[in-house]
mmCIF file of C-alpha atoms in Angstrom:
data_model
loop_
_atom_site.group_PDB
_atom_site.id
_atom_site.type_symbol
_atom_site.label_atom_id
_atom_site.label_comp_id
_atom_site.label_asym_id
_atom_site.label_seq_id
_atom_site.Cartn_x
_atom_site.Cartn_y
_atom_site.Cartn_z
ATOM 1 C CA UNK A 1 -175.172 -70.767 106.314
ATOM 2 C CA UNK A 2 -174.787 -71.911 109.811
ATOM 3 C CA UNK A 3 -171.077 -72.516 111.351
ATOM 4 C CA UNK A 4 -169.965 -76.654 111.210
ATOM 5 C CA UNK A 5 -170.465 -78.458 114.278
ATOM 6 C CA UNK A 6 -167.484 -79.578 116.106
ATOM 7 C CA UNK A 7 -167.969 -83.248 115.020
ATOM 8 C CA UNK A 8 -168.042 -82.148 110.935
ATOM 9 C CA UNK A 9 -165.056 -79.916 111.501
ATOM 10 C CA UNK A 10 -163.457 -83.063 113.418
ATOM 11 C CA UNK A 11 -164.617 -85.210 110.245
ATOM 12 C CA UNK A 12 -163.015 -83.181 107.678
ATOM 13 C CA UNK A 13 -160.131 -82.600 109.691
ATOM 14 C CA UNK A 14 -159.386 -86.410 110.259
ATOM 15 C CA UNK A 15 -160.483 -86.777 106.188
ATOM 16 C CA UNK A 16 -157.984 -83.832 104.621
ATOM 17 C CA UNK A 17 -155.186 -85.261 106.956
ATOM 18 C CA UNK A 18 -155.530 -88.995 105.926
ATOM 19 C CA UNK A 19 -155.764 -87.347 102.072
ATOM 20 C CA UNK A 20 -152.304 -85.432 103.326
ATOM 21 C CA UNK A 21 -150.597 -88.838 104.804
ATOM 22 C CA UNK A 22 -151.302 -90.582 102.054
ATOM 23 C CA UNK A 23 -150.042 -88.016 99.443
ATOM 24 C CA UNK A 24 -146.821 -87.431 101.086
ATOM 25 C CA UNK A 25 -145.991 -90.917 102.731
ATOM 26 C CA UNK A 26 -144.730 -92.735 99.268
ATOM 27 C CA UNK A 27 -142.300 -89.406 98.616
ATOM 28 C CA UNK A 28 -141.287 -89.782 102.047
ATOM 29 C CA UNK A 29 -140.346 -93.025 101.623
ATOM 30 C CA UNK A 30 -138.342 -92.649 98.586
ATOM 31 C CA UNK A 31 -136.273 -89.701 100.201
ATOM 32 C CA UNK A 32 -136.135 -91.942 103.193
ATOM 33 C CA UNK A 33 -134.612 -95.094 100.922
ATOM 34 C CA UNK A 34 -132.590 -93.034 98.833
ATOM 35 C CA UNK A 35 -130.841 -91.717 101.952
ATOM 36 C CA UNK A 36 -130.011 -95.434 102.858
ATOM 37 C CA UNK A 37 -126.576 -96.453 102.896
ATOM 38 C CA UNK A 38 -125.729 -100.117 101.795
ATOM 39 C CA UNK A 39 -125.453 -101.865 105.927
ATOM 40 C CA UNK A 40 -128.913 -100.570 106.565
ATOM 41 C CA UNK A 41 -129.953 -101.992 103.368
ATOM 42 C CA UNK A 42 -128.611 -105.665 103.987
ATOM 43 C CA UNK A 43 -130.286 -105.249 107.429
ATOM 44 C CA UNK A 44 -133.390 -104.516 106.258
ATOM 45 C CA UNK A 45 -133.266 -107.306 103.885
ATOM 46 C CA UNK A 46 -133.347 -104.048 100.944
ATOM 47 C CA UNK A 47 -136.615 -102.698 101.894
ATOM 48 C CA UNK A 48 -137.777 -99.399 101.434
ATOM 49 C CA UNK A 49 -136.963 -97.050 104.932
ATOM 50 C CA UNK A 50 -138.948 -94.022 106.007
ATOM 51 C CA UNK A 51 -136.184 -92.588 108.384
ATOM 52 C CA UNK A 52 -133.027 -94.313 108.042
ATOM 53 C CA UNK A 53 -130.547 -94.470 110.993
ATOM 54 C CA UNK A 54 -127.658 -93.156 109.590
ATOM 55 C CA UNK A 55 -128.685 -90.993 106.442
ATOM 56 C CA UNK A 56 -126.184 -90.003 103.483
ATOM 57 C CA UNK A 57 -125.799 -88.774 100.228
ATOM 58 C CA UNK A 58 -123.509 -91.254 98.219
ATOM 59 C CA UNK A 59 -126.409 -92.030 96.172
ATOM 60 C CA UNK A 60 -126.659 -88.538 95.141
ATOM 61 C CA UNK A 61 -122.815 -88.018 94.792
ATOM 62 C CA UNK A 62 -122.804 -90.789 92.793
ATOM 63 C CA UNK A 63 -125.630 -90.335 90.711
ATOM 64 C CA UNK A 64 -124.819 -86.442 89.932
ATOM 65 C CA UNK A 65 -120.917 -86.751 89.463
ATOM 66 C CA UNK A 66 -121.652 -86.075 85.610
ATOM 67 C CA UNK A 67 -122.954 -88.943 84.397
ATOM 68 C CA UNK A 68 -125.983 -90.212 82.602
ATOM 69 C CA UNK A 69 -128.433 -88.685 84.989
ATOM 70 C CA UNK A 70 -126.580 -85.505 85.263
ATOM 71 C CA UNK A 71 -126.400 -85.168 81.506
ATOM 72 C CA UNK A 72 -130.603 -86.167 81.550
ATOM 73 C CA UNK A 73 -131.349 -83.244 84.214
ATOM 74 C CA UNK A 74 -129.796 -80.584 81.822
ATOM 75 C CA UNK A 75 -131.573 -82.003 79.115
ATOM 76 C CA UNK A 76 -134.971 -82.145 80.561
ATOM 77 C CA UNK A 77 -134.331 -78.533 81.854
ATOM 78 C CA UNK A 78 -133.360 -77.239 78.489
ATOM 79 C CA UNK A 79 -136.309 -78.663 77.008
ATOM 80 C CA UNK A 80 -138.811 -77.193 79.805
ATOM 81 C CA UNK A 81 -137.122 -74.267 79.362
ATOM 82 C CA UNK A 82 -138.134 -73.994 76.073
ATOM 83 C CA UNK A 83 -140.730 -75.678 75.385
ATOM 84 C CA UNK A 84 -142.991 -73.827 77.645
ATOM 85 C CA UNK A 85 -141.591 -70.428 76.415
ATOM 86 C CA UNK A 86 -142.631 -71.508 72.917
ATOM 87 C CA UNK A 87 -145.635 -72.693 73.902
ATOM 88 C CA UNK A 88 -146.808 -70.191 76.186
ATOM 89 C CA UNK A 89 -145.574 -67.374 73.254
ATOM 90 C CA UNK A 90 -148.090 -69.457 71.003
ATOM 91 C CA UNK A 91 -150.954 -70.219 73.112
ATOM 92 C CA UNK A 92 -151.619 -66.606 74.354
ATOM 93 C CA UNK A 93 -150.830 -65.274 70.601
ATOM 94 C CA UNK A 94 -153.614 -67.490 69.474
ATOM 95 C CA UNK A 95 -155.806 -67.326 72.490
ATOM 96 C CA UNK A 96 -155.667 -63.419 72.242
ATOM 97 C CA UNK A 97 -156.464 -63.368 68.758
ATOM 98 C CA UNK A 98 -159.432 -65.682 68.868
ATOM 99 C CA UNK A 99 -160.725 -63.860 71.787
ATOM 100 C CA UNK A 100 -160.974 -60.395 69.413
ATOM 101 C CA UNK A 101 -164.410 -60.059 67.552
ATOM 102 C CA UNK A 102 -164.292 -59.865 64.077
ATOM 103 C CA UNK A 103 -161.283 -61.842 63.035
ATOM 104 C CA UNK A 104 -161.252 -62.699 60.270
ATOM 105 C CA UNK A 105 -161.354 -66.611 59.804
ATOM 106 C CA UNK A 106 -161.373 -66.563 63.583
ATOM 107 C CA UNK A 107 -164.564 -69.369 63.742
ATOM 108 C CA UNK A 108 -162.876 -71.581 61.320
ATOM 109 C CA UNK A 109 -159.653 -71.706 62.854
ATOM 110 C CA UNK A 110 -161.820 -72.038 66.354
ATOM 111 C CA UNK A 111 -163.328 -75.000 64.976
ATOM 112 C CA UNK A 112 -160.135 -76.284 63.982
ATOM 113 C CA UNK A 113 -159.036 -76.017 67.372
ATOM 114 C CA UNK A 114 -161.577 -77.958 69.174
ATOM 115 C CA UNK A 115 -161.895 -80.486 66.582
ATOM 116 C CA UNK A 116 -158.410 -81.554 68.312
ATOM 117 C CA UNK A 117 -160.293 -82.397 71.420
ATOM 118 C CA UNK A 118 -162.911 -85.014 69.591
ATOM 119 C CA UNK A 119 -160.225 -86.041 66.255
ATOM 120 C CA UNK A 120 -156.523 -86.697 68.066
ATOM 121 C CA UNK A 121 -153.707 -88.587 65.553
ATOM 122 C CA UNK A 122 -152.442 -91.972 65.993
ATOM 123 C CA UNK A 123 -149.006 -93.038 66.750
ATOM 124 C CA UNK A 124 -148.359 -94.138 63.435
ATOM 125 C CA UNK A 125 -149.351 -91.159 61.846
ATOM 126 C CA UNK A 126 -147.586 -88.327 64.366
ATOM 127 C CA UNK A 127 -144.701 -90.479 63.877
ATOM 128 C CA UNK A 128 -144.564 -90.803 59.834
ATOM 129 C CA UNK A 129 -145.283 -86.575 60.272
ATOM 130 C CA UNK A 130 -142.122 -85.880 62.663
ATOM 131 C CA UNK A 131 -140.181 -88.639 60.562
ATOM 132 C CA UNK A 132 -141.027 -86.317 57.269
ATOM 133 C CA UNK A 133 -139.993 -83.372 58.694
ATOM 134 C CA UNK A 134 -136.577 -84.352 59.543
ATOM 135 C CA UNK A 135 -137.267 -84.313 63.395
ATOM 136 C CA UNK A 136 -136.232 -87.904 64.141
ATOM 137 C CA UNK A 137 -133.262 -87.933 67.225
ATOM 138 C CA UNK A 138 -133.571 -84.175 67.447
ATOM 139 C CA UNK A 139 -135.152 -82.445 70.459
ATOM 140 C CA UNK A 140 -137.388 -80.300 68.534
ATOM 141 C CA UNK A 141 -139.313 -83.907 68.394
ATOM 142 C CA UNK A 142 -140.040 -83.370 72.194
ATOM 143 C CA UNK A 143 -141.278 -79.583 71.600
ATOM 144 C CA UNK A 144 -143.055 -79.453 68.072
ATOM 145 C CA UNK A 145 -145.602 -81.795 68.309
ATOM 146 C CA UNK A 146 -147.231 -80.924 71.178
ATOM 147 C CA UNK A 147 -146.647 -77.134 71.121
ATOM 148 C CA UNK A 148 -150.253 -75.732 71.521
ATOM 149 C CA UNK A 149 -152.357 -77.724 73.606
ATOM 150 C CA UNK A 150 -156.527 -76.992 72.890
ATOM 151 C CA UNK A 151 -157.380 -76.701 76.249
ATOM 152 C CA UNK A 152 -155.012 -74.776 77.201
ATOM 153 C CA UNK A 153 -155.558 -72.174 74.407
ATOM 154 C CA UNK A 154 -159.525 -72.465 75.143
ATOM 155 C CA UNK A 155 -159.183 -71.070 78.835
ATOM 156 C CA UNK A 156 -156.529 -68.205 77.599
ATOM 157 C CA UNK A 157 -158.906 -67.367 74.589
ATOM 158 C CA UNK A 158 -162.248 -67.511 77.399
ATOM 159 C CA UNK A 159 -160.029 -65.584 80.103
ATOM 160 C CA UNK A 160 -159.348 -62.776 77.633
ATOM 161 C CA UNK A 161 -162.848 -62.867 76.407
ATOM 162 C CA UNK A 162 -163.664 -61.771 80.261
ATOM 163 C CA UNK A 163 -161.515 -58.480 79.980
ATOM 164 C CA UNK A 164 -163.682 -55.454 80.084
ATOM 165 C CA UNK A 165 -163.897 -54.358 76.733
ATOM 166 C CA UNK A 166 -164.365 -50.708 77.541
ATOM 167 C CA UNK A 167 -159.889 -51.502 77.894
ATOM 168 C CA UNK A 168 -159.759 -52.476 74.339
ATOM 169 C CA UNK A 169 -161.903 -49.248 72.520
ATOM 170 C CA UNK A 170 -160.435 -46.545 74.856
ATOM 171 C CA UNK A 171 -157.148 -48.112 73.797
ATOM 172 C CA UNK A 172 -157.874 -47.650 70.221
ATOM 173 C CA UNK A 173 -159.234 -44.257 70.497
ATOM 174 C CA UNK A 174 -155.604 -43.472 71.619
ATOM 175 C CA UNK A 175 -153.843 -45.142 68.604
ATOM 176 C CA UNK A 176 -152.913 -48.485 69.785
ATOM 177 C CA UNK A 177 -152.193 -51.316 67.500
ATOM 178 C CA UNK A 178 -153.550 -54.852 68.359
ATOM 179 C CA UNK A 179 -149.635 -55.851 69.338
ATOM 180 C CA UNK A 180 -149.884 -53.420 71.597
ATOM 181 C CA UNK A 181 -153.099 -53.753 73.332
ATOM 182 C CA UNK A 182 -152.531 -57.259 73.840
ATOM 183 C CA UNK A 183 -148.556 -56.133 75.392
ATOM 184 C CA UNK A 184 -149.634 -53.400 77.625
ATOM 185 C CA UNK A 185 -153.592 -54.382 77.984
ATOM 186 C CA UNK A 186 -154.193 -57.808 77.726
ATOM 187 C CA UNK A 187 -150.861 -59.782 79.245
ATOM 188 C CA UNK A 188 -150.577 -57.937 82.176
ATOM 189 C CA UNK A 189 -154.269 -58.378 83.052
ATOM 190 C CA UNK A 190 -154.044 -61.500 82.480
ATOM 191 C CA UNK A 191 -150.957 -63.210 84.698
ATOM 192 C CA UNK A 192 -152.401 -65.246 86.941
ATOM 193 C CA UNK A 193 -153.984 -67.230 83.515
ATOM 194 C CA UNK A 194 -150.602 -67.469 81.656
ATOM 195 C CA UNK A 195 -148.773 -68.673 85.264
ATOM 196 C CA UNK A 196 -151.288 -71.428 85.151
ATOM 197 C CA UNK A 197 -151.163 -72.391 81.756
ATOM 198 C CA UNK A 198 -147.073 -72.237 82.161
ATOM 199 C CA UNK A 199 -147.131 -74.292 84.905
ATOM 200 C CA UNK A 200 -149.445 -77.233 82.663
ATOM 201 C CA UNK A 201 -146.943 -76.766 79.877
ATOM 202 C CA UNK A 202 -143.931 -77.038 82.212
ATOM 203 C CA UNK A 203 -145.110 -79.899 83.902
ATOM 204 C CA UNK A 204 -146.161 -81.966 80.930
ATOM 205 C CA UNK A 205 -142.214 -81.076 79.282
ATOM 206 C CA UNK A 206 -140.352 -81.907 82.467
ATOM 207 C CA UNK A 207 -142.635 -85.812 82.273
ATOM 208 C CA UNK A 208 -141.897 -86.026 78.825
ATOM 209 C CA UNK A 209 -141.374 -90.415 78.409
ATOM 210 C CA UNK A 210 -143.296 -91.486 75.346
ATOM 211 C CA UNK A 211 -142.331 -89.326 72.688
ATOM 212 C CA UNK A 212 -138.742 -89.285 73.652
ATOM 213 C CA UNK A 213 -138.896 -93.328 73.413
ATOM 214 C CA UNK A 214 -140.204 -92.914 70.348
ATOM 215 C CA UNK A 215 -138.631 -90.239 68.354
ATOM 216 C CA UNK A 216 -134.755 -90.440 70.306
ATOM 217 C CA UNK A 217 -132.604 -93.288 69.430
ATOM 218 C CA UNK A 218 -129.457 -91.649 70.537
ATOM 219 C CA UNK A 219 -129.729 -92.737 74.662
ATOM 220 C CA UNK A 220 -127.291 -89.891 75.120
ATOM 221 C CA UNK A 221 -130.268 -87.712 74.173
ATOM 222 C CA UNK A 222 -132.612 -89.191 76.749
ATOM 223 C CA UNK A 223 -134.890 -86.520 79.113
ATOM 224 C CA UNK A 224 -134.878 -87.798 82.975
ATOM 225 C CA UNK A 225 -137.936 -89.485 82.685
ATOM 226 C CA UNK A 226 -136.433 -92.204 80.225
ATOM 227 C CA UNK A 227 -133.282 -92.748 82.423
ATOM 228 C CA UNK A 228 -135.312 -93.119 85.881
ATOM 229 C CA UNK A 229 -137.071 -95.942 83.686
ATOM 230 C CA UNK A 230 -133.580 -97.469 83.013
ATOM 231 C CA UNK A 231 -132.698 -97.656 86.431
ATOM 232 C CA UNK A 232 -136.110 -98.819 87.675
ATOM 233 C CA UNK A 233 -135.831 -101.549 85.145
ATOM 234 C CA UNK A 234 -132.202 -102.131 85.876
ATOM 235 C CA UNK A 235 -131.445 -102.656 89.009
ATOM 236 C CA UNK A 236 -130.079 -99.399 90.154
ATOM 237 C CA UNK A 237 -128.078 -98.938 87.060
ATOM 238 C CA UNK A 238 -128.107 -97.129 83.777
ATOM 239 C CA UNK A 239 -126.005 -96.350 80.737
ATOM 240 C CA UNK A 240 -123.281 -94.394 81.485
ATOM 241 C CA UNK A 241 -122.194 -94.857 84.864
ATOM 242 C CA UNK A 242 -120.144 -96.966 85.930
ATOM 243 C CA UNK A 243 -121.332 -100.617 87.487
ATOM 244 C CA UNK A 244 -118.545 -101.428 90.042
ATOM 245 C CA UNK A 245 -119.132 -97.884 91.740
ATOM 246 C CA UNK A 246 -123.577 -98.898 91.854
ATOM 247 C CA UNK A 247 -122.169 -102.063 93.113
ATOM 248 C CA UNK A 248 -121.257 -100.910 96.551
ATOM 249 C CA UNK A 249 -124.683 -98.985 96.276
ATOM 250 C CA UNK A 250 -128.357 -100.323 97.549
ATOM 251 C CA UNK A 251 -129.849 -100.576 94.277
ATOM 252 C CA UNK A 252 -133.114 -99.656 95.858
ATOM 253 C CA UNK A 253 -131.329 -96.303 97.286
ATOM 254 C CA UNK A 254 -130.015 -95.127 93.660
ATOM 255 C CA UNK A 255 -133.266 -95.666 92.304
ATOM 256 C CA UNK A 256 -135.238 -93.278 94.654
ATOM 257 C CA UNK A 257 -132.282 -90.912 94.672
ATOM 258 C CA UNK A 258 -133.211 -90.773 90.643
ATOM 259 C CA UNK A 259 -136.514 -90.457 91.586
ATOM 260 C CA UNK A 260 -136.381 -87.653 93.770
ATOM 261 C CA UNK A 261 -134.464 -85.570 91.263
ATOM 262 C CA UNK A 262 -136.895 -86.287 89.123
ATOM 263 C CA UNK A 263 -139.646 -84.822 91.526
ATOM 264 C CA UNK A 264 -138.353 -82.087 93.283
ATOM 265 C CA UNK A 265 -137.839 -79.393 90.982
ATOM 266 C CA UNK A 266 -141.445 -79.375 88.792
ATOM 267 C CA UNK A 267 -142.548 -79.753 92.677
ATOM 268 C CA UNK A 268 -140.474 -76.402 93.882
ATOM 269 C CA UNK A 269 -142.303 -74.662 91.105
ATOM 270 C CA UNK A 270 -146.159 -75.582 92.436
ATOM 271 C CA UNK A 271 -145.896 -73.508 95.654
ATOM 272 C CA UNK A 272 -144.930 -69.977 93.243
ATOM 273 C CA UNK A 273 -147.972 -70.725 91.420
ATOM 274 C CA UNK A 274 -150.292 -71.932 94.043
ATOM 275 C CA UNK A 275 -152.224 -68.773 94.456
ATOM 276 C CA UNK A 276 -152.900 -68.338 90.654
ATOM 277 C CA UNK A 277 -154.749 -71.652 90.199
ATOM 278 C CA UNK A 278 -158.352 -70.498 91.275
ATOM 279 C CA UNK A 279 -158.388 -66.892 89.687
ATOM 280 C CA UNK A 280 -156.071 -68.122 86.843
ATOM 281 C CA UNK A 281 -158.091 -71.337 85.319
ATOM 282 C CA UNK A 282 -161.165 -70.905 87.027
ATOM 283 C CA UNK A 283 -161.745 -67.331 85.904
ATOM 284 C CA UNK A 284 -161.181 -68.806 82.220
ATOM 285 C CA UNK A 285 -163.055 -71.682 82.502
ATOM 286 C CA UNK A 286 -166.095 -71.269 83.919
ATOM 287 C CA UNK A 287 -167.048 -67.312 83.126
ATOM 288 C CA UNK A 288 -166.260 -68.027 79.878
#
């Protein structure tokens, strides 16, 4: 392998940082906008800013003095929360037991589970199955139906797989129990994988829109997600809060305020996790 030449170091250089300006320039703008007060606005004829003259935080005070989107931010956090704690608990029981030879059913259930990559339910159907189980305006519609995701349990099952199995029989020479292989053998070997696969879960939770449309009547009940969409759709305004105070508001700044909460704390997770990505899914995905 022979060192780059200056002009393909120069090339990639010029590439990565166009990729970079281009990533971060539309969630500069929306911080930049959301810090806009209501003169600037009028001046600017309500266009979006990138640095505005004189920043401030009225849309956030506003927005965040316990209102709907306050109320939304506790609920989408609650539901991360949990969600991914039930999900990871699931995913890495199954993974771990369909990575162990000999289990019985194990190929079946296998099967089963990538089946769910070629065979995935309708709308119509996941929402007649929720309906019959009572789960209709409750959050455990946001959590139950997509609990175990197939891919996700496919790299936990291969990155177990990949475990030195030499662990496993000196383990039961001494006694242990499957529980406790997998607690004092298998998880702790295997952290970088279950960051990752926490991080997919907790991501996918915190952008939950769909299913809360469709199983949540109640709009006090409503994830983040759904209320951004009401003010993006409303003009700065949402259910609530109160319209003569979003009045003396840009509507352009409350919307990118709601924005940027929605953003910035799935994105102050990402650079915790960064370092687990490569050894964490590609370990699992391609070795196995």
């Amino acid at each position: 392998m022979e060192r780059p030449t200056i002009a393909g170091r120069t090339l990639k250089f010029l590439i990565l940082t166009a990729i970079t300006v281009a990533v971060l320039y539309p969630f500069g703008l929306a911080l930049g906008t959301s810090l806009m007060g209501r003169a600037e606005s009028i001046a600017n004829g309500g266009a979006y800013v990138l640095f505005p003259s004189k920043p401030t935080f009225e849309a956030y005070a506003v927005i965040l003095s316990g209102g709907a989107v306050t109320r939304s931010v506790l609920i989408s956090i609650g539901i991360t929360l949990a969600g991914t704690a039930l999900s990871l608990v699931c995913t890495v029981f199954l993974g771990y037991a369909l990575s162990r030879r000999g289990m019985l059913g194990g190929k079946p259930i296998l099967l089963m589970v990538l089946a769910t990559f070629l065979f995935t339910p309708g709308m119509i159907p996941s929402y007649l199955m929720v309906k019959e189980l009572g789960m209709i305006d409750t959050y455990q519609a946001l959590i139950v139906p997509v609990l175990v995701n197939a891919f996700n349990v496919v790299v936990v099952r291969a990155f177990f797989q990949n475990l030195p199995d030499e662990l496993f029989e000196a383990a039961k020479m001494d006694g242990c129990s499957e529980w406790r292989m997998l607690w004092r053998i298998a998880i702790p070997l295997s952290k970088a994988v279950i960051a990752v696969v926490g991080l997919f879960y907790a991501v996918s939770y915190w952008n939950t829109f769909f299913n809360a449309i469709l199983y949540l009547n109640d709009q006090s009940m409503h994830p983040i997600q759904v209320v951004l969409r009401q003010f993006i759709f409303r003009g700065g305004a949402a259910s609530g809060m109160d319209v003569a105070i979003v009045r003396d508001l840009p509507a352009s700044s409350i919307q990118m305020a709601v924005l940027v909460i929605a953003l910035v704390p799935i994105l102050l997770v990402y650079p915790f996790l960064q370092k687990y990505f490569t050894k964490g899914v590609l370990t699992g995905a391609i070795k196995g």
